[in-house]
XYZ file of C-alpha atoms in Angstrom:
295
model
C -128.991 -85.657 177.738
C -131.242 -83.908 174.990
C -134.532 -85.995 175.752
C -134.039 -84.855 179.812
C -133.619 -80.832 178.390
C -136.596 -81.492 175.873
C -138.524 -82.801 178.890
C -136.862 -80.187 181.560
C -138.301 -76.993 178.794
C -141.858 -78.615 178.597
C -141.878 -79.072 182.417
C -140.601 -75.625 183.185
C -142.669 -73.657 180.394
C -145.914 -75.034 179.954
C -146.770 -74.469 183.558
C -146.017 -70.812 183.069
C -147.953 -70.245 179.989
C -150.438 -71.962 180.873
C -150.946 -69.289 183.609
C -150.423 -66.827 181.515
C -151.277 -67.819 177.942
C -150.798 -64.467 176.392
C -147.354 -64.099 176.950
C -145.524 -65.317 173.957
C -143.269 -68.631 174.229
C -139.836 -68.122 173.244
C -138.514 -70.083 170.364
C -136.455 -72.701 172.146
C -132.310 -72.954 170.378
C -132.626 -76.324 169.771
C -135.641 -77.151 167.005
C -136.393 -80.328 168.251
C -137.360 -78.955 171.300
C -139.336 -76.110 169.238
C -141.687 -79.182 167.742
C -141.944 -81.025 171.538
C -142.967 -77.557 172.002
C -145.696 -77.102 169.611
C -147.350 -80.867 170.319
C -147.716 -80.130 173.396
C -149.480 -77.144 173.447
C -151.663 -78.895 170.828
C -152.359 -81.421 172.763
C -153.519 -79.584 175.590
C -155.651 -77.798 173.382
C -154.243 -74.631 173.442
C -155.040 -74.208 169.197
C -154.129 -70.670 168.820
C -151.037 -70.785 171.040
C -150.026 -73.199 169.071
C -150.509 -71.845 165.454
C -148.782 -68.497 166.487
C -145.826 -70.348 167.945
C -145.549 -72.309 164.760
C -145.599 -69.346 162.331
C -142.689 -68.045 164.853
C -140.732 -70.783 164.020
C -138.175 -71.262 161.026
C -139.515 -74.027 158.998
C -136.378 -73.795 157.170
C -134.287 -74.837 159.770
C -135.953 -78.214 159.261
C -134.940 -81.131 157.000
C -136.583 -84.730 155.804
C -138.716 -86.162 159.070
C -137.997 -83.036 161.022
C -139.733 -80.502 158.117
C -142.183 -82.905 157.576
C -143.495 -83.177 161.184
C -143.163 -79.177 161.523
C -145.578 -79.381 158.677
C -147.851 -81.805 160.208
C -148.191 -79.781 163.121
C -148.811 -76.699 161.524
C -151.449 -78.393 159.531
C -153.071 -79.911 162.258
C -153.166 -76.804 163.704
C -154.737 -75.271 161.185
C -157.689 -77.602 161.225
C -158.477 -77.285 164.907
C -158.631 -73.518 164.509
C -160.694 -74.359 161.096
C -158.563 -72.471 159.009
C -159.244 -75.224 156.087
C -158.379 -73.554 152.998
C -154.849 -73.162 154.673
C -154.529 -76.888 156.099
C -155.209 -77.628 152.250
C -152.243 -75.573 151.236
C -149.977 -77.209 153.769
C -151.194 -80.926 152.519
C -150.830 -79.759 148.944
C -147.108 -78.624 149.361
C -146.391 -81.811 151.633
C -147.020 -84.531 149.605
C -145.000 -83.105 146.770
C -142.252 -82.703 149.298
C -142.757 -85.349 151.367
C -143.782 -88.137 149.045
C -142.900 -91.288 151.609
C -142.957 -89.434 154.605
C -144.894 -91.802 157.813
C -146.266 -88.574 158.451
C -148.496 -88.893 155.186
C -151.088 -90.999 156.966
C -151.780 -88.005 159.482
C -151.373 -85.797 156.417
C -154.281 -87.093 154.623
C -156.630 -87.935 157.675
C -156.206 -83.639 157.960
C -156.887 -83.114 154.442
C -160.081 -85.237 154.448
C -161.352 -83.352 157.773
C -160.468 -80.005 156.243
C -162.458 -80.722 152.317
C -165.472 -81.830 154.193
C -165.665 -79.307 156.645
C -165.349 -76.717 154.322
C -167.966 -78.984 151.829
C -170.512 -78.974 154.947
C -170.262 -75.302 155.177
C -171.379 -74.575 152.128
C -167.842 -73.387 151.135
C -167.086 -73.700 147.082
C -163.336 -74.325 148.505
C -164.421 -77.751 149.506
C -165.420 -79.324 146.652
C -161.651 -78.677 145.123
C -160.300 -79.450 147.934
C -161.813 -83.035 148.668
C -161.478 -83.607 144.525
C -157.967 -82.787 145.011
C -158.121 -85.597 148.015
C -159.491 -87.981 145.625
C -157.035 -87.654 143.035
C -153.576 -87.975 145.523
C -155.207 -90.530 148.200
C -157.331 -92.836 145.921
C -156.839 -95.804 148.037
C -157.359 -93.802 151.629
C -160.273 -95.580 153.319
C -161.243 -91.700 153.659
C -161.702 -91.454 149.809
C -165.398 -93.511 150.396
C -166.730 -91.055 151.975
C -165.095 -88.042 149.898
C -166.618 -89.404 146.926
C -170.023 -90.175 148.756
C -169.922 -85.654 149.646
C -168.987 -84.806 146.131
C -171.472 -86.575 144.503
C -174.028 -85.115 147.338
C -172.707 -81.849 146.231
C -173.352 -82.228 142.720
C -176.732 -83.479 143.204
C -177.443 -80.709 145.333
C -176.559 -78.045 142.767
C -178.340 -80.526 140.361
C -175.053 -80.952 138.270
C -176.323 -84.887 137.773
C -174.370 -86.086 135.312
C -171.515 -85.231 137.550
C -173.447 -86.956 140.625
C -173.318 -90.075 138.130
C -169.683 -89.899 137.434
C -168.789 -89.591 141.287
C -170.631 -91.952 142.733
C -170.032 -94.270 139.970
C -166.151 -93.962 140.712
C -167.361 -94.630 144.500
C -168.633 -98.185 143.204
C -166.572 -99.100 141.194
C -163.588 -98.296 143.489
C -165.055 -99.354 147.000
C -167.737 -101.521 145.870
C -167.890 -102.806 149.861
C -167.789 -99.346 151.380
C -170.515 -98.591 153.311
C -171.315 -95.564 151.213
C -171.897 -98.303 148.356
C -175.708 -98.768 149.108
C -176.209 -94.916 148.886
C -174.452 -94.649 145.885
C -176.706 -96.760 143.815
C -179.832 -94.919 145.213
C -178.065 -91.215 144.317
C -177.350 -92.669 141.025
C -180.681 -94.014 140.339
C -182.413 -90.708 141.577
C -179.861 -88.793 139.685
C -180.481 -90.847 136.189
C -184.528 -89.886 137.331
C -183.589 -86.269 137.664
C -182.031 -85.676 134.410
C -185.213 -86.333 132.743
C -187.329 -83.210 131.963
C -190.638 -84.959 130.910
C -192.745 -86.720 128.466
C -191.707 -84.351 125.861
C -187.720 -85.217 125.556
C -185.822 -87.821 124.835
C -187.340 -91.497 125.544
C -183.854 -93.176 125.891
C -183.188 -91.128 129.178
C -186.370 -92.283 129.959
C -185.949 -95.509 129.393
C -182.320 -95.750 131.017
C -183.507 -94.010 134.298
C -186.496 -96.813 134.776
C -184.514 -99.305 134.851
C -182.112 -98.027 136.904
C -184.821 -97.031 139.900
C -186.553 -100.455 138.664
C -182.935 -102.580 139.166
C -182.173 -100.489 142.622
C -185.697 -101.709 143.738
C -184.906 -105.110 142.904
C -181.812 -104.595 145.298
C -184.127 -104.577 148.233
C -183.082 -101.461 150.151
C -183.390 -101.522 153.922
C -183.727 -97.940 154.020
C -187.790 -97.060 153.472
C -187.360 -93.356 152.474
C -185.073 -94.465 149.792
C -187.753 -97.063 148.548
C -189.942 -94.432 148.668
C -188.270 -91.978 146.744
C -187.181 -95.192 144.027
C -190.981 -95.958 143.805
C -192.349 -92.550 143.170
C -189.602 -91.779 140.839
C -190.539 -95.094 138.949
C -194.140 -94.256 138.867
C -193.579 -91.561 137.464
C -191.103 -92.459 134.738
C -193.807 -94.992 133.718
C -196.503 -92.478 133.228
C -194.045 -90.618 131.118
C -192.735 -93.147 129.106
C -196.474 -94.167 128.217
C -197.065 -90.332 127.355
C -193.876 -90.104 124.876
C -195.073 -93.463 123.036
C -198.711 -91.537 122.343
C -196.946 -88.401 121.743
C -194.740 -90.319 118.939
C -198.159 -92.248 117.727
C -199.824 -88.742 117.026
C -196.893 -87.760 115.363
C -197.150 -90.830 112.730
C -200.904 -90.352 112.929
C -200.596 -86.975 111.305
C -197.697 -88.189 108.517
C -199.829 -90.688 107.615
C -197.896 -93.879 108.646
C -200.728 -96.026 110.092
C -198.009 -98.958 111.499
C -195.948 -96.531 113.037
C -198.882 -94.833 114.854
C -200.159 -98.029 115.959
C -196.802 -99.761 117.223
C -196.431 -96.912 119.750
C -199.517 -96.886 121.079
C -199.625 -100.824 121.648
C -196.444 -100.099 123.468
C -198.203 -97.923 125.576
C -201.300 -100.268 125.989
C -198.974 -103.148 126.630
C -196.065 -102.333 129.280
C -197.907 -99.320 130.711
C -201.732 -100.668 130.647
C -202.594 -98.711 134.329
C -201.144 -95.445 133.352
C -203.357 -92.496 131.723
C -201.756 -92.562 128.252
C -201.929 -96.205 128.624
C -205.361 -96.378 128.523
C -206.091 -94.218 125.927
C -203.995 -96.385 123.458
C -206.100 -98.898 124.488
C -209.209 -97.099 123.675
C -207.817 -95.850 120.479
C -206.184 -99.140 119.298
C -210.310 -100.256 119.559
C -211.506 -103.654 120.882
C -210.477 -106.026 118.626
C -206.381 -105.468 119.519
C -207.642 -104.836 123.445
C -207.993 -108.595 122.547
C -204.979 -109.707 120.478
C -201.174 -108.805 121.201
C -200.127 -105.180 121.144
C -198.209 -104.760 118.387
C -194.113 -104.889 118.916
């Protein structure tokens, strides 16, 4: 007898409001009905019916499934009228409520869409709210792609060691996603970024070639990224070469004649085509041009 009512209220009211959609919906007695209600108009796109209706209606005369789905609705209302900051609140509150609710599987599909549209608006809100994402739903097969726009987002406000540490939890957690291949190219550009130039510290250096030099060994289908890998490696090498001579002048003027010439026949030897390559060659003189660079 209550499913024919339920169905009786939707068939009798949604006509009417339909043709007249600013006329408020009375709250139906029975709260079951209330939620039949509210899905429907949602799912005849009526958003902002919907989300007005819903903040009419008593959440508290809800308990266990019943609250849960009121707060499912109201969530997923608040995402199709892109109020994301809000949907975030609703998620945030549910899943300490509702901890093994069904519902959670809807739940976190909203919570996803809400962090990255607020992430691809430029919003600050979005980065805490897909981090927050990552930390509760660290198996959803949305947290691939969550981790894949945060690390994006940190590259973008050049915050690269926090690129690294994103994407890095992207491989290591969901090493077949299809983010995967995009991760290792972010991380080898971001490794490239964080060097400054010739004149800091070689290690970086050193670390960040072989990361764009293993990535190229990977074979990436995508040319733009080979591209990018290749420049970035290029580069790298002419530095490295440049910090060797830099160190060799530095021993030149202390005095320490093996030091001096151990970093230049670095130079000469594993960066021959480069600039500063070349002119450890020349100073180095013809008879080591000859023998084995030093080691």
């Amino acid at each position: 007898m209550g499913g024919f009512l339920t169905r009786s209220i939707l068939v009798t009211v949604l006509p009417a409001f339909a043709a007249c959609s600013s006329s408020p919906i009375p709250i139906p007695e029975d709260p079951t009905t209330a939620l039949d209600l509210a899905e429907s108009m949602l799912d005849r796109g009526r958003i902002d019916d919907a989300l007005a209706f819903l903040d009419d209606v008593d959440r508290d005369s809800y308990i266990e499934d019943d609250r849960a789905r009121f707060d499912t609705l109201r969530m997923r209302a608040l995402v199709e009228s892109e109020e994301y900051y809000d949907a975030f609140e609703v998620s945030r509150d549910f899943i300490d409520e509702h901890r093994f609710s069904p519902r959670s599987a809807a739940i976190e599909e909203l919570h996803f869409r809400a962090g990255k549209a607020l992430l691809l608006a430029d919003d600050d809100d979005g980065e805490l709210v897909l981090q927050h994402f990552v930390e509760r739903f660290e198996a959803s097969p949305f947290a691939p792609e969550a981790l894949k726009l945060l690390g994006d987002f940190a590259f973008g406000i050049d915050n690269f060691p926090l690129a690294e540490v994103r994407f890095t939890q992207l491989l290591e957690s969901h090493p077949s996603s299809e983010w995967a291949a995009f991760a290792r190219y972010r991380l080898a550009m971001s490794a490239f970024r964080r060097v400054r130039g010739p004149q800091y510290d070689l290690d970086q250096m050193i670390f960040a070639r072989n990361e764009l030099a293993h990535y190229l060994s990977l074979e990436p289908e995508r040319p733009e990224f080979r591209r990018d890998a290749r420049e970035g490696l290029a580069i790298l090498e002419r530095w490295i070469a440049e910090r060797h001579v830099i160190i060799a002048d530095f021993y030149r003027r202390v005095g320490n004649t093996t030091g001096e010439r151990i970093h230049l026949g670095i130079a000469m030897r594993d960066f021959p085509t480069t600039d500063a390559g070349q002119r450890a060659r020349d100073r180095l003189g013809p008879t080591t041009q000859h023998a084995e660079a030093p080691k």
